[in-house]
Amino acid sequence: MPVSPAVSRRASGRRGRSPAAPWTPPSRARVRRIRDRLREIYGTPLMRPHGHPIAELILTVLSQSTNDRNRDVAYLRLRNRFEGAKFDWRAVRDAPLADVEEAIRPGGISKVKSARIQAILRAISDEPPPAPIDAAGQPADELSLDWLPLVSIEQARDYLVTLPGVGRKTAACVLLFAYGLPDVPVDTHVSRVGTRLGLLRPGAPFEELHDAMLSLTPPGEELELHVNLLRHGRRTCHARSPACRQCALARMCPSRELGSR
């Protein structure tokens, strides 16, 4: 029996929607519009580089699979446990593993993190830096990353990712937060929000995501875009139930239907 055009159209609609248009990189104007809207919501972050690269490394390790509060408690306990007359990361490096594990226990998976922290500190001590002088022109300490801003950012990044368990995100955190160098950490929040907004290619590996974020970010605004995308991911653009109807970026977001179902 012949099928009427109306029935045929309904059946076709049930089989699925038309394929989505292929992803294209965002224009600079679109990036600026998103940046400006995020700035209206969250302001401009004022976080000066703190100049402590090893501390940033350890903080990033402690942040894995936990929240900021537990991370900070674990970090302070670690500092207090090995404070002595003057804190020295060599004391953490050379301590019994069980002592480090006990100190950072509030941060979760302390057995894994304590071993990684000591492995990182030993690797820094064992490998001569590309620029073995400090900012004052003196020989670098055996356990120091103070030379990082003295070399190209590519050299600094390449060195950091050779350390045990250190990937692009951790390296970017060290370069950006310790020294204000132009790199953009891409965590799960930044990658999720950036992908939903069309800034990043869906399904891209993290290496590509980092390169893409660095390429699209206006120079000098690496900290602002990272922090505000992260804030938006935590407060509105959640992984499972994004609050699209309350989202101030909904009109410019191609994924806004996610939270309206």
XYZ file of C-alpha atoms in Angstrom:
261
model
C 0.000 0.000 0.000
C 1.408 3.435 -0.881
C 2.417 5.588 2.068
C 1.120 9.140 2.182
C 3.661 11.973 2.256
C 2.496 13.034 5.739
C 3.002 9.550 7.169
C 6.340 9.318 5.422
C 7.486 12.605 6.988
C 6.387 11.509 10.468
C 8.212 8.216 10.123
C 11.331 10.001 8.939
C 11.178 12.332 11.942
C 10.999 9.358 14.311
C 14.121 7.823 12.796
C 16.237 10.716 14.026
C 17.183 14.308 13.557
C 19.336 15.712 10.830
C 23.036 15.406 11.583
C 24.533 18.371 13.393
C 26.591 20.837 11.435
C 30.327 20.149 11.546
C 32.212 22.014 14.276
C 34.242 25.025 13.252
C 36.675 26.977 15.471
C 35.143 30.087 17.063
C 35.898 33.539 15.715
C 37.837 36.013 17.814
C 34.713 38.130 18.075
C 32.750 35.211 19.543
C 35.478 34.499 22.081
C 35.441 38.157 23.140
C 31.648 38.133 23.499
C 31.788 35.065 25.736
C 34.652 36.572 27.730
C 32.713 39.802 28.215
C 29.559 37.997 29.344
C 31.508 35.886 31.826
C 33.167 39.060 33.085
C 29.755 40.642 33.682
C 28.728 37.642 35.775
C 31.902 36.829 37.685
C 34.072 39.931 37.368
C 37.775 39.952 36.520
C 39.858 37.635 38.742
C 42.609 39.393 40.660
C 45.154 36.690 41.434
C 48.776 37.738 41.328
C 51.437 35.107 40.562
C 52.627 33.709 43.887
C 56.091 32.601 42.762
C 56.084 29.151 44.415
C 56.130 26.552 41.621
C 56.749 23.473 43.784
C 53.920 24.461 46.101
C 51.630 24.762 43.062
C 52.721 21.322 41.878
C 51.919 19.750 45.240
C 48.593 21.580 45.512
C 47.583 20.255 42.104
C 48.427 16.688 43.112
C 46.414 17.099 46.309
C 43.431 18.495 44.369
C 42.874 15.253 42.471
C 39.570 13.513 43.275
C 38.644 15.897 46.082
C 37.295 19.386 46.694
C 39.204 22.584 47.360
C 38.576 22.495 51.102
C 40.019 18.994 51.558
C 42.939 19.880 49.306
C 43.787 22.927 51.397
C 43.473 21.031 54.685
C 45.835 18.339 53.379
C 48.329 20.935 52.150
C 48.383 22.813 55.459
C 48.796 19.568 57.395
C 51.734 18.658 55.166
C 53.384 22.037 55.726
C 52.801 21.897 59.468
C 54.062 18.327 59.772
C 57.431 19.205 58.200
C 57.708 22.856 59.206
C 60.655 22.694 61.626
C 62.625 25.917 61.965
C 62.109 26.677 58.270
C 60.031 24.714 55.804
C 62.036 22.853 53.188
C 60.589 20.549 50.529
C 63.623 18.310 51.003
C 62.157 17.280 54.353
C 59.041 16.037 52.559
C 61.134 14.336 49.883
C 63.284 12.459 52.397
C 60.629 11.642 55.002
C 59.234 8.151 55.547
C 56.409 7.653 53.070
C 54.003 6.806 55.895
C 54.564 10.242 57.469
C 53.660 12.038 54.235
C 50.650 9.787 53.741
C 49.351 10.478 57.249
C 49.792 14.233 56.851
C 47.745 14.471 53.640
C 45.076 11.920 54.577
C 42.183 14.474 54.604
C 42.757 15.010 50.868
C 41.784 11.445 49.970
C 43.683 8.633 48.180
C 46.644 9.620 50.351
C 48.618 6.464 49.592
C 48.770 7.286 45.890
C 49.272 11.023 46.356
C 52.044 10.696 48.947
C 54.055 8.401 46.668
C 53.526 10.760 43.729
C 54.584 13.815 45.724
C 57.838 12.189 46.777
C 58.469 10.905 43.247
C 58.042 14.428 41.863
C 60.384 15.937 44.449
C 63.032 13.290 43.774
C 62.755 13.807 40.017
C 63.283 17.551 40.416
C 66.350 16.854 42.539
C 67.787 14.218 40.198
C 67.355 15.983 36.855
C 69.540 19.042 36.183
C 67.409 21.975 35.035
C 67.842 23.466 31.567
C 68.835 26.790 33.199
C 70.805 25.963 36.383
C 70.702 29.477 37.804
C 68.154 31.338 39.858
C 66.710 34.781 39.247
C 69.672 36.380 41.047
C 72.182 34.595 38.808
C 73.231 32.137 41.500
C 73.456 28.340 41.104
C 70.051 26.808 41.536
C 69.197 24.772 44.581
C 69.043 21.015 44.017
C 65.303 21.121 44.684
C 64.119 24.216 42.883
C 61.967 25.287 39.970
C 62.813 28.963 40.279
C 64.502 28.798 36.868
C 61.223 28.183 35.011
C 60.598 31.830 34.001
C 64.201 32.112 32.761
C 63.633 29.761 29.815
C 61.057 29.710 27.032
C 57.567 28.629 28.026
C 57.935 25.620 25.704
C 61.073 24.499 27.562
C 59.409 25.024 30.921
C 56.307 23.082 29.880
C 58.315 20.245 28.329
C 60.331 19.855 31.529
C 57.276 19.844 33.811
C 55.456 17.130 31.864
C 58.457 14.818 32.295
C 57.862 14.773 36.058
C 55.991 11.726 37.431
C 52.237 12.075 36.976
C 52.443 15.645 35.663
C 50.372 16.373 32.554
C 49.487 19.484 30.599
C 46.896 20.708 33.101
C 49.270 20.539 36.058
C 52.076 22.116 34.057
C 49.759 24.929 32.992
C 48.704 25.520 36.626
C 52.343 25.911 37.647
C 53.207 28.265 34.793
C 50.067 30.392 35.120
C 49.530 30.599 38.872
C 53.155 30.627 40.019
C 54.582 32.938 37.370
C 51.727 34.394 35.314
C 53.104 32.799 32.149
C 50.717 32.396 29.188
C 49.191 28.963 29.578
C 45.604 27.863 30.221
C 44.810 24.853 32.446
C 41.969 22.770 31.019
C 40.221 20.766 33.729
C 36.893 18.963 33.458
C 34.899 22.171 34.071
C 36.761 24.230 31.480
C 36.603 21.461 28.879
C 32.875 20.856 29.478
C 31.841 24.515 29.364
C 34.180 25.290 26.487
C 32.831 22.390 24.450
C 29.190 23.252 25.124
C 29.811 26.874 24.135
C 31.429 25.743 20.899
C 34.884 27.014 21.828
C 36.398 23.519 21.772
C 35.932 20.591 19.407
C 33.639 17.908 20.858
C 35.531 14.741 21.739
C 38.965 16.338 21.380
C 41.774 14.823 23.495
C 43.126 16.934 26.360
C 46.351 17.723 24.522
C 44.333 19.322 21.724
C 42.071 21.085 24.227
C 45.049 22.763 25.872
C 46.485 23.885 22.552
C 43.066 25.158 21.426
C 42.410 27.096 24.640
C 45.819 28.720 24.464
C 45.244 29.647 20.814
C 41.791 31.163 21.259
C 42.452 33.042 24.521
C 43.230 36.751 24.064
C 46.868 37.361 25.113
C 47.143 38.389 28.743
C 43.690 37.017 29.632
C 44.674 33.384 30.276
C 43.905 33.612 33.994
C 40.576 35.383 33.510
C 39.173 33.002 30.924
C 40.315 29.899 32.802
C 38.917 31.026 36.163
C 35.600 32.296 34.805
C 34.934 29.198 32.693
C 35.720 27.094 35.763
C 33.365 29.177 37.920
C 30.595 28.827 35.361
C 31.075 25.070 35.261
C 30.835 24.811 39.028
C 27.882 27.139 39.510
C 25.666 26.739 36.438
C 26.920 24.493 33.626
C 26.958 21.287 35.644
C 27.945 17.957 34.132
C 24.654 16.107 34.562
C 22.013 18.789 35.072
C 23.123 22.103 33.574
C 20.886 25.001 34.627
C 20.337 26.207 31.056
C 17.138 28.113 31.857
C 18.993 30.198 34.451
C 22.198 30.511 32.435
C 23.244 34.031 31.452
C 25.066 32.599 28.423
C 22.100 30.579 27.128
C 21.395 32.818 24.128
C 24.916 32.304 22.784
C 25.194 28.598 23.686
C 24.488 25.959 21.001
C 23.974 23.353 23.748
C 21.364 25.259 25.748
C 18.684 22.583 25.327
C 20.610 20.226 27.621
C 19.110 21.605 30.797
C 15.576 22.150 29.507
C 14.576 18.518 29.084
